[in-house]
Amino acid sequence: RLVRKVGSLRGVRDYARPVRDEVSGRVTRIYGAVQDISQRKEAEEVQSVLLNVSQAVSDSDNLEQLLATIHSELGRLIDTTNFYVALYHKDSGKYTFPYHVDQFDDNEEIQPVRLEKSLTDYVRRLGRAQMIDEASFQRLIDVGEVELIGAPSSIWLGVPLKAGGEVIGVVAVQSYEERSPYTERDFQVMTFVSDNIAMAIERKLAEQERLRLEAEVRHAQKLESL
């Protein structure tokens, strides 16, 4: 890896061969070339992360542990210093947070809360991913779509969680310092990750419903036997 003058890292492949003096045999110069392979290395890293996320979804029965794994894997590709998963409950209109990591906001368990004017709810209502910088956020405030909740961020990227044809929540990352750390590739990666998170949550809810129905059946059988 080489560090460019602007500070960014590039993956390269370095080819070189010595040229020797015909009489003495000493190396007099070197011919070489440097090939930039950053895009290939990045593609390989993305493939590795997506494969690991898919495998974790298949293997894990613990939702919190799964989300922690996804957070860790996603951090190999984008800035996930501030990352959360918010689930929307239609019956109460409130959100719960099965996973939440933030630099400034309290990382303790968040109680169910209404977030009608939040960016989270904005993405849920739209049903599509949004990348919102400070200027975009101010425009949304001006038209009454959102209001500031929590610490203000320089840029925010949120993707809806979809299951059964409905938006059941939002997964989001945000930066309080850098103004443009996220790219179109990050959009695509986050969309893939959101699909896997939604799949895992849907499976978890189905399992909870199965256990509830089994408990009702056992209770009914107990009453019948009495």
Short mmCIF file of C-alpha atoms in Angstrom, two decimals:
data_model
loop_
_atom_site.label_atom_id
_atom_site.label_comp_id
_atom_site.label_asym_id
_atom_site.label_seq_id
_atom_site.Cartn_x
_atom_site.Cartn_y
_atom_site.Cartn_z
CA ARG A 1 0.00 0.00 0.00
CA LEU A 2 1.21 3.50 -0.82
CA VAL A 3 0.20 6.76 0.82
CA ARG A 4 -0.59 9.55 -1.64
CA LYS A 5 0.34 13.18 -0.99
CA VAL A 6 -3.28 13.91 -0.01
CA GLY A 7 -3.06 11.17 2.63
CA SER A 8 -5.24 8.51 1.02
CA LEU A 9 -4.06 4.91 0.69
CA ARG A 10 -3.77 3.13 -2.65
CA GLY A 11 -3.25 -0.57 -3.25
CA VAL A 12 -0.52 -1.16 -5.83
CA ARG A 13 1.44 -3.94 -7.47
CA ASP A 14 5.12 -3.14 -7.99
CA TYR A 15 7.12 -4.73 -10.84
CA ALA A 16 10.88 -4.21 -11.16
CA ARG A 17 13.94 -5.85 -12.69
CA PRO A 18 17.63 -4.98 -12.45
CA VAL A 19 19.82 -4.08 -15.44
CA ARG A 20 23.44 -5.19 -15.02
CA ASP A 21 26.65 -3.96 -16.55
CA GLU A 22 27.78 -6.48 -19.18
CA VAL A 23 31.39 -6.39 -18.01
CA SER A 24 31.27 -6.08 -14.23
CA GLY A 25 27.86 -7.61 -13.65
CA ARG A 26 26.97 -4.82 -11.26
CA VAL A 27 23.41 -3.49 -11.18
CA THR A 28 23.51 -0.12 -12.93
CA ARG A 29 19.81 0.72 -13.02
CA ILE A 30 16.34 -0.70 -12.44
CA TYR A 31 13.38 -0.77 -14.80
CA GLY A 32 10.00 -0.97 -13.17
CA ALA A 33 6.34 -0.04 -13.12
CA VAL A 34 3.70 0.45 -10.47
CA GLN A 35 0.15 -0.70 -11.20
CA ASP A 36 -2.76 0.76 -9.23
CA ILE A 37 -4.97 -2.17 -8.12
CA SER A 38 -7.07 -0.23 -5.58
CA GLN A 39 -10.37 -0.90 -7.34
CA ARG A 40 -9.71 -4.63 -7.53
CA LYS A 41 -8.68 -4.79 -3.88
CA GLU A 42 -11.76 -2.77 -2.90
CA ALA A 43 -14.02 -5.11 -4.89
CA GLU A 44 -12.46 -8.11 -3.17
CA GLU A 45 -13.00 -6.50 0.25
CA VAL A 46 -16.65 -5.75 -0.56
CA GLN A 47 -17.21 -9.34 -1.68
CA SER A 48 -15.61 -10.64 1.50
CA VAL A 49 -17.79 -8.44 3.72
CA LEU A 50 -21.01 -9.32 1.91
CA LEU A 51 -20.20 -13.02 2.09
CA ASN A 52 -19.47 -12.79 5.83
CA VAL A 53 -22.70 -10.89 6.46
CA SER A 54 -24.74 -13.47 4.54
CA GLN A 55 -23.04 -16.29 6.45
CA ALA A 56 -23.69 -14.59 9.79
CA VAL A 57 -27.39 -14.21 8.98
CA SER A 58 -27.59 -17.91 8.16
CA ASP A 59 -25.69 -19.07 11.23
CA SER A 60 -26.76 -16.74 14.06
CA ASP A 61 -29.89 -17.17 16.19
CA ASN A 62 -29.06 -14.23 18.46
CA LEU A 63 -30.20 -10.93 16.89
CA GLU A 64 -28.04 -8.66 19.04
CA GLN A 65 -24.94 -10.75 18.36
CA LEU A 66 -25.78 -10.79 14.63
CA LEU A 67 -26.13 -7.00 14.50
CA ALA A 68 -22.80 -6.62 16.30
CA THR A 69 -21.17 -8.86 13.68
CA ILE A 70 -22.76 -6.88 10.85
CA HIS A 71 -21.56 -3.65 12.46
CA SER A 72 -18.02 -4.99 12.66
CA GLU A 73 -17.99 -6.28 9.07
CA LEU A 74 -19.53 -3.10 7.68
CA GLY A 75 -16.81 -1.12 9.45
CA ARG A 76 -14.26 -2.71 7.11
CA LEU A 77 -15.80 -0.72 4.25
CA ILE A 78 -17.30 2.49 5.63
CA ASP A 79 -17.25 4.68 8.72
CA THR A 80 -19.55 2.95 11.23
CA THR A 81 -18.45 4.86 14.32
CA ASN A 82 -22.09 5.95 14.65
CA PHE A 83 -24.43 3.13 13.64
CA TYR A 84 -27.91 2.08 14.67
CA VAL A 85 -30.85 -0.15 13.77
CA ALA A 86 -34.31 1.23 14.55
CA LEU A 87 -37.46 -0.92 14.39
CA TYR A 88 -40.89 0.65 13.87
CA HIS A 89 -43.95 -0.75 15.68
CA LYS A 90 -47.20 0.15 13.91
CA ASP A 91 -49.43 -0.64 16.88
CA SER A 92 -47.75 1.95 19.11
CA GLY A 93 -46.12 4.24 16.53
CA LYS A 94 -42.88 3.92 18.49
CA TYR A 95 -39.33 2.84 17.64
CA THR A 96 -37.10 0.40 19.46
CA PHE A 97 -33.33 0.13 18.98
CA PRO A 98 -31.98 -3.45 19.06
CA TYR A 99 -28.54 -2.06 18.21
CA HIS A 100 -27.13 1.42 18.78
CA VAL A 101 -23.56 2.79 18.88
CA ASP A 102 -22.88 6.53 18.97
CA GLN A 103 -20.04 8.90 19.86
CA PHE A 104 -22.19 11.43 21.69
CA ASP A 105 -25.65 10.03 22.37
CA ASP A 106 -26.14 7.70 25.32
CA ASN A 107 -25.35 4.11 24.32
CA GLU A 108 -27.45 2.63 27.11
CA GLU A 109 -30.64 0.79 26.22
CA ILE A 110 -33.11 3.18 24.56
CA GLN A 111 -36.72 2.89 25.66
CA PRO A 112 -39.44 2.77 22.95
CA VAL A 113 -39.85 6.28 21.61
CA ARG A 114 -41.88 8.23 19.04
CA LEU A 115 -39.76 9.85 16.34
CA GLU A 116 -42.30 11.53 14.06
CA LYS A 117 -39.98 14.36 12.95
CA SER A 118 -36.71 12.42 12.82
CA LEU A 119 -34.60 11.51 9.79
CA THR A 120 -35.25 7.89 10.74
CA ASP A 121 -39.00 8.31 10.36
CA TYR A 122 -38.50 10.38 7.21
CA VAL A 123 -36.71 7.46 5.52
CA ARG A 124 -39.34 5.03 6.80
CA ARG A 125 -42.12 7.14 5.29
CA LEU A 126 -40.30 7.54 1.97
CA GLY A 127 -39.35 3.88 1.80
CA ARG A 128 -36.01 4.55 0.11
CA ALA A 129 -32.42 5.27 1.11
CA GLN A 130 -31.36 8.85 1.75
CA MET A 131 -27.96 10.53 2.19
CA ILE A 132 -28.50 13.85 3.93
CA ASP A 133 -25.84 16.50 4.55
CA GLU A 134 -26.21 19.66 6.62
CA ALA A 135 -27.69 21.70 3.74
CA SER A 136 -30.24 18.99 2.88
CA PHE A 137 -31.16 18.64 6.54
CA GLN A 138 -31.80 22.37 6.84
CA ARG A 139 -34.07 22.29 3.77
CA LEU A 140 -36.07 19.46 5.33
CA ILE A 141 -36.37 21.48 8.55
CA ASP A 142 -37.54 24.55 6.59
CA VAL A 143 -40.40 22.61 4.95
CA GLY A 144 -41.39 20.97 8.24
CA GLU A 145 -40.41 17.40 7.34
CA VAL A 146 -37.91 16.90 10.16
CA GLU A 147 -36.46 18.50 13.27
CA LEU A 148 -33.19 18.03 15.13
CA ILE A 149 -33.21 15.05 17.49
CA GLY A 150 -29.96 14.22 19.27
CA ALA A 151 -26.55 15.58 18.28
CA PRO A 152 -26.36 17.27 14.84
CA SER A 153 -24.39 15.28 12.25
CA SER A 154 -22.42 16.50 9.23
CA ILE A 155 -23.83 13.72 7.08
CA TRP A 156 -26.36 10.92 7.63
CA LEU A 157 -27.08 7.83 5.54
CA GLY A 158 -30.22 5.83 6.24
CA VAL A 159 -31.68 2.78 4.47
CA PRO A 160 -35.15 1.31 5.09
CA LEU A 161 -35.58 -2.21 6.41
CA LYS A 162 -38.23 -3.95 4.32
CA ALA A 163 -40.03 -7.18 5.15
CA GLY A 164 -43.30 -8.57 3.88
CA GLY A 165 -43.83 -5.58 1.59
CA GLU A 166 -43.62 -3.12 4.49
CA VAL A 167 -40.91 -0.89 5.93
CA ILE A 168 -40.29 -2.23 9.43
CA GLY A 169 -37.44 0.08 10.38
CA VAL A 170 -34.25 1.84 9.32
CA VAL A 171 -30.53 1.12 9.52
CA ALA A 172 -28.31 4.20 9.54
CA VAL A 173 -24.75 5.48 9.81
CA GLN A 174 -23.70 9.06 10.40
CA SER A 175 -20.62 11.23 10.81
CA TYR A 176 -20.29 14.22 13.11
CA GLU A 177 -16.97 15.31 11.59
CA GLU A 178 -16.47 14.42 7.92
CA ARG A 179 -18.86 16.08 5.48
CA SER A 180 -18.72 13.49 2.69
CA PRO A 181 -17.43 10.11 3.94
CA TYR A 182 -20.10 8.07 2.12
CA THR A 183 -20.24 7.17 -1.57
CA GLU A 184 -22.55 5.50 -4.08
CA ARG A 185 -20.83 2.21 -3.30
CA ASP A 186 -21.70 2.71 0.36
CA PHE A 187 -25.34 3.15 -0.69
CA GLN A 188 -25.24 -0.24 -2.40
CA VAL A 189 -23.46 -1.95 0.50
CA MET A 190 -25.90 -0.49 3.03
CA THR A 191 -28.84 -1.65 0.90
CA PHE A 192 -27.48 -5.20 0.84
CA VAL A 193 -26.88 -5.09 4.59
CA SER A 194 -30.37 -3.72 5.25
CA ASP A 195 -31.90 -6.59 3.27
CA ASN A 196 -30.00 -9.10 5.41
CA ILE A 197 -30.91 -7.35 8.66
CA ALA A 198 -34.58 -7.27 7.64
CA MET A 199 -34.42 -10.97 6.79
CA ALA A 200 -32.93 -11.77 10.20
CA ILE A 201 -35.50 -9.63 12.04
CA GLU A 202 -38.38 -11.17 10.08
CA ARG A 203 -37.10 -14.63 11.01
CA LYS A 204 -36.78 -13.58 14.66
CA LEU A 205 -40.33 -12.18 14.77
CA ALA A 206 -41.67 -15.34 13.13
CA GLU A 207 -39.92 -17.43 15.77
CA GLN A 208 -41.39 -15.27 18.56
CA GLU A 209 -44.87 -15.66 17.06
CA ARG A 210 -44.41 -19.44 16.82
CA LEU A 211 -43.40 -19.61 20.48
CA ARG A 212 -46.39 -17.45 21.47
CA LEU A 213 -48.83 -19.69 19.58
CA GLU A 214 -47.27 -22.81 21.10
CA ALA A 215 -47.67 -21.29 24.57
CA GLU A 216 -51.35 -20.55 23.83
CA VAL A 217 -51.90 -24.11 22.66
CA ARG A 218 -50.26 -25.52 25.80
CA HIS A 219 -52.38 -23.22 27.95
CA ALA A 220 -55.56 -24.30 26.14
CA GLN A 221 -54.64 -27.98 26.52
CA LYS A 222 -53.98 -27.45 30.22
CA LEU A 223 -57.41 -25.83 30.69
CA GLU A 224 -59.05 -28.64 28.71
CA SER A 225 -57.39 -31.30 30.86
CA LEU A 226 -58.53 -29.48 34.01
#
